[in-house]
Short mmCIF file of C-alpha atoms in Angstrom, two decimals:
data_model
loop_
_atom_site.label_atom_id
_atom_site.label_comp_id
_atom_site.label_asym_id
_atom_site.label_seq_id
_atom_site.Cartn_x
_atom_site.Cartn_y
_atom_site.Cartn_z
CA MET A 1 22.77 15.60 -3.80
CA LEU A 2 19.69 16.77 -5.48
CA CYS A 3 19.23 13.96 -8.00
CA VAL A 4 16.89 14.95 -10.56
CA PHE A 5 15.20 12.64 -12.92
CA ASP A 6 13.50 12.71 -16.05
CA VAL A 7 10.27 10.61 -16.56
CA ASN A 8 9.25 9.15 -19.35
CA GLU A 9 12.56 6.41 -20.89
CA THR A 10 14.41 7.18 -18.33
CA LEU A 11 11.61 5.99 -14.78
CA LEU A 12 9.03 4.67 -16.97
CA ASP A 13 9.21 1.93 -19.44
CA LEU A 14 7.46 2.99 -23.00
CA ALA A 15 7.54 -0.13 -24.10
CA ALA A 16 4.31 -0.93 -22.36
CA MET A 17 3.44 1.45 -25.19
CA ASP A 18 3.81 -0.71 -27.81
CA PRO A 19 0.33 -2.44 -28.68
CA LEU A 20 -1.56 1.12 -28.89
CA VAL A 21 0.88 2.53 -30.98
CA GLY A 22 1.76 -0.21 -33.11
CA GLY A 23 4.81 -2.28 -31.96
CA PRO A 24 8.58 -0.98 -30.92
CA GLU A 25 9.42 0.47 -34.46
CA LEU A 26 6.11 2.24 -34.54
CA ARG A 27 6.34 3.45 -30.78
CA ARG A 28 9.98 4.17 -31.62
CA GLU A 29 9.32 6.48 -34.49
CA TRP A 30 6.18 7.98 -32.92
CA PHE A 31 8.33 8.77 -29.64
CA GLY A 32 11.46 10.15 -31.94
CA LEU A 33 8.60 12.79 -33.92
CA ALA A 34 7.29 13.77 -30.05
CA ILE A 35 10.96 14.75 -28.85
CA HIS A 36 11.79 16.05 -32.79
CA THR A 37 8.34 18.58 -32.31
CA VAL A 38 9.82 19.59 -28.57
CA LEU A 39 12.87 20.35 -29.53
CA THR A 40 11.56 22.31 -32.38
CA VAL A 41 9.89 24.62 -30.73
CA THR A 42 12.09 25.06 -27.88
CA ALA A 43 14.80 26.56 -30.17
CA THR A 44 11.81 28.87 -31.70
CA GLY A 45 11.51 30.26 -28.71
CA GLY A 46 7.78 28.55 -27.94
CA TYR A 47 5.87 26.41 -25.09
CA GLN A 48 3.49 23.54 -26.25
CA ASP A 49 1.43 21.37 -23.56
CA PHE A 50 3.21 17.89 -23.90
CA ALA A 51 0.61 15.72 -24.49
CA GLY A 52 -0.80 17.62 -27.08
CA ILE A 53 2.65 17.20 -28.94
CA ALA A 54 2.79 13.23 -28.02
CA GLY A 55 -1.33 13.13 -29.61
CA ALA A 56 -0.55 14.73 -32.43
CA ALA A 57 2.63 12.59 -33.44
CA ALA A 58 1.13 9.25 -32.70
CA VAL A 59 -1.77 10.06 -35.28
CA GLU A 60 0.91 11.69 -37.67
CA ALA A 61 3.39 8.49 -36.93
CA ALA A 62 0.51 6.03 -37.10
CA ALA A 63 -1.20 7.94 -41.05
CA ARG A 64 2.05 7.61 -42.23
CA HIS A 65 1.85 4.00 -42.03
CA GLY A 66 -1.74 4.09 -42.94
CA ARG A 67 -2.76 3.21 -39.33
CA GLU A 68 -5.19 5.00 -36.91
CA VAL A 69 -4.25 4.82 -33.15
CA ASP A 70 -7.07 6.00 -30.35
CA LEU A 71 -5.76 8.85 -28.62
CA ALA A 72 -7.93 8.21 -25.40
CA LYS A 73 -5.77 5.17 -25.27
CA VAL A 74 -2.37 6.72 -25.67
CA ALA A 75 -3.08 8.80 -22.76
CA ALA A 76 -4.26 6.34 -20.76
CA GLY A 77 -1.44 4.24 -21.77
CA LEU A 78 0.98 7.07 -20.83
CA ARG A 79 -0.19 7.77 -17.64
CA SER A 80 -0.07 3.75 -17.17
CA LEU A 81 3.36 3.24 -17.62
CA PRO A 82 5.50 0.76 -15.60
CA ALA A 83 8.97 1.75 -13.95
CA HIS A 84 11.85 0.00 -15.44
CA PRO A 85 12.86 -3.12 -13.23
CA ASP A 86 16.21 -0.97 -11.72
CA VAL A 87 14.13 1.61 -10.93
CA GLU A 88 12.34 0.77 -7.69
CA PRO A 89 15.66 -0.72 -5.92
CA GLY A 90 17.91 2.34 -7.76
CA LEU A 91 15.89 5.43 -6.26
CA ALA A 92 15.50 3.09 -2.46
CA LYS A 93 19.34 2.62 -2.40
CA LEU A 94 19.79 6.52 -3.08
CA ARG A 95 17.54 7.50 -1.04
CA GLU A 96 19.30 5.04 1.61
CA ASN A 97 22.49 6.85 0.77
CA GLY A 98 21.10 10.39 1.93
CA HIS A 99 20.24 11.86 -1.84
CA THR A 100 16.95 14.14 -1.93
CA LEU A 101 15.25 12.23 -5.42
CA VAL A 102 12.89 14.90 -7.79
CA ALA A 103 11.43 14.28 -11.08
CA LEU A 104 11.71 16.69 -13.57
CA THR A 105 9.40 16.27 -16.77
CA ASN A 106 8.03 17.99 -19.99
CA SER A 107 4.94 15.73 -19.14
CA PRO A 108 1.58 18.13 -17.62
CA LEU A 109 1.96 17.90 -13.59
CA ALA A 110 -1.14 16.03 -13.20
CA THR A 111 -0.06 13.36 -16.12
CA ALA A 112 3.83 13.28 -14.32
CA GLU A 113 1.76 13.12 -10.95
CA ALA A 114 -0.69 10.13 -12.13
CA GLN A 115 2.37 8.34 -14.03
CA LEU A 116 4.54 8.20 -11.20
CA GLN A 117 1.53 6.99 -8.44
CA ASN A 118 0.05 4.74 -11.11
CA ALA A 119 4.26 3.15 -11.35
CA GLY A 120 4.81 3.10 -7.88
CA LEU A 121 6.95 5.59 -7.91
CA ALA A 122 5.96 8.56 -6.17
CA PRO A 123 6.49 8.15 -2.82
CA LEU A 124 10.06 7.35 -3.24
CA LEU A 125 10.64 10.34 -5.14
CA ASP A 126 10.18 14.11 -2.83
CA ARG A 127 8.85 16.23 -5.20
CA ILE A 128 7.65 15.82 -8.76
CA PHE A 129 8.17 18.95 -11.23
CA SER A 130 6.96 19.93 -15.29
CA ALA A 131 8.02 22.07 -17.36
CA GLU A 132 4.62 23.15 -17.82
CA GLN A 133 5.73 25.08 -14.56
CA VAL A 134 7.22 27.44 -16.02
CA GLY A 135 6.27 27.68 -19.45
CA ARG A 136 9.05 26.14 -21.65
CA LEU A 137 10.00 22.61 -22.03
CA LYS A 138 13.64 20.93 -21.42
CA PRO A 139 16.39 21.12 -22.95
CA ALA A 140 15.43 24.88 -21.98
CA PRO A 141 16.90 26.11 -19.21
CA GLU A 142 13.76 27.52 -16.91
CA PRO A 143 12.57 23.55 -16.17
CA TYR A 144 15.93 22.94 -14.67
CA HIS A 145 16.56 26.82 -13.06
CA GLN A 146 13.05 26.34 -11.73
CA VAL A 147 14.30 23.31 -9.57
CA LEU A 148 17.43 24.39 -8.76
CA ALA A 149 15.31 27.88 -7.42
CA ALA A 150 13.92 25.69 -5.28
CA TYR A 151 16.80 23.94 -3.79
CA PRO A 152 19.24 26.56 -3.39
CA GLY A 153 22.81 25.62 -2.38
CA GLU A 154 22.29 21.82 -3.64
CA ARG A 155 24.58 19.75 -4.92
CA ALA A 156 22.72 19.07 -8.51
CA VAL A 157 23.27 15.97 -10.86
CA MET A 158 20.19 15.21 -13.81
CA VAL A 159 19.39 11.73 -14.62
CA ALA A 160 18.43 10.78 -18.22
CA ALA A 161 18.14 9.06 -20.68
CA HIS A 162 18.54 10.75 -23.22
CA ASP A 163 20.98 12.94 -24.78
CA TRP A 164 19.43 16.24 -25.61
CA ASP A 165 18.23 16.44 -21.60
CA ILE A 166 22.08 15.93 -20.33
CA ALA A 167 23.02 18.30 -22.88
CA GLY A 168 19.97 20.80 -21.80
CA ALA A 169 21.22 20.42 -17.98
CA GLN A 170 24.72 20.61 -18.03
CA ALA A 171 23.97 24.12 -20.15
CA ALA A 172 21.68 24.77 -17.26
CA GLY A 173 24.70 24.55 -14.62
CA LEU A 174 23.89 20.69 -12.96
CA GLU A 175 26.14 17.83 -13.10
CA THR A 176 24.47 15.05 -15.25
CA ALA A 177 24.34 11.16 -14.98
CA LEU A 178 23.43 9.52 -18.68
CA LEU A 179 21.54 6.19 -18.15
CA THR A 180 22.81 3.84 -21.00
CA ARG A 181 19.26 2.01 -21.43
CA PRO A 182 19.47 0.47 -24.88
CA GLY A 183 20.13 2.41 -27.50
CA VAL A 184 21.15 5.32 -25.79
CA HIS A 185 24.39 6.89 -26.08
CA PRO A 186 26.12 10.61 -25.71
CA LEU A 187 25.18 13.09 -28.08
CA PRO A 188 27.93 13.58 -30.37
CA GLY A 189 30.42 16.88 -29.64
CA SER A 190 28.82 17.78 -26.41
CA PRO A 191 30.76 17.51 -23.37
CA ALA A 192 30.82 14.10 -21.52
CA PRO A 193 27.81 13.41 -19.08
CA THR A 194 29.63 13.58 -15.81
CA TYR A 195 28.55 10.32 -14.51
CA THR A 196 28.06 7.28 -16.85
CA ALA A 197 25.51 4.34 -15.44
CA SER A 198 23.33 1.31 -17.01
CA THR A 199 21.12 0.93 -13.94
CA LEU A 200 20.06 3.21 -11.45
CA PRO A 201 22.16 0.90 -8.32
CA GLU A 202 24.36 1.13 -10.97
CA LEU A 203 24.48 5.28 -10.72
CA ALA A 204 23.40 5.04 -6.98
CA GLY A 205 27.34 3.23 -6.61
CA LEU A 206 28.57 6.35 -7.58
CA LEU A 207 27.63 9.39 -6.19
#
């Protein structure tokens, strides 16, 4: 099976950004604003660089609380996020089981490559894909179709800790696996994910 992984929050732990953006609540507000922007840009048919979106959202979220952020430090922090503890053993188990593992992220390709290399995950992945390559952000269909086109005929499952990413993949024709990290739930009113697991080793046991 072709296992397609989202990167930020699914594989990499954004909690490491807390000291750079003002704590966990402000980090959640920042990333939520970034995703809201992504969804709005995508729904209106446009495209913006996700790194730019994340930077603008960090500035705005901080300003709402009378704070300032150092965008250079935010960018550096995003490139050096650690993997969640379950990720490396989960990816290793999936590889042992014969699955093909790729990443698909809204981050620019150079950023994604740096992130996964710095987190020590790049050697466990067969390929890294970015929405930047098709000029459309997930959950638009083009990023998912890009991956399917690279592996024609493969049965594919999108693994993500984001309900909107699961919905996008479902609409694009992929099977889906929702990784229920703390606070993650299925999107109300949407079809249930094909698989649900709390950790990647657990998911490996289902595939």
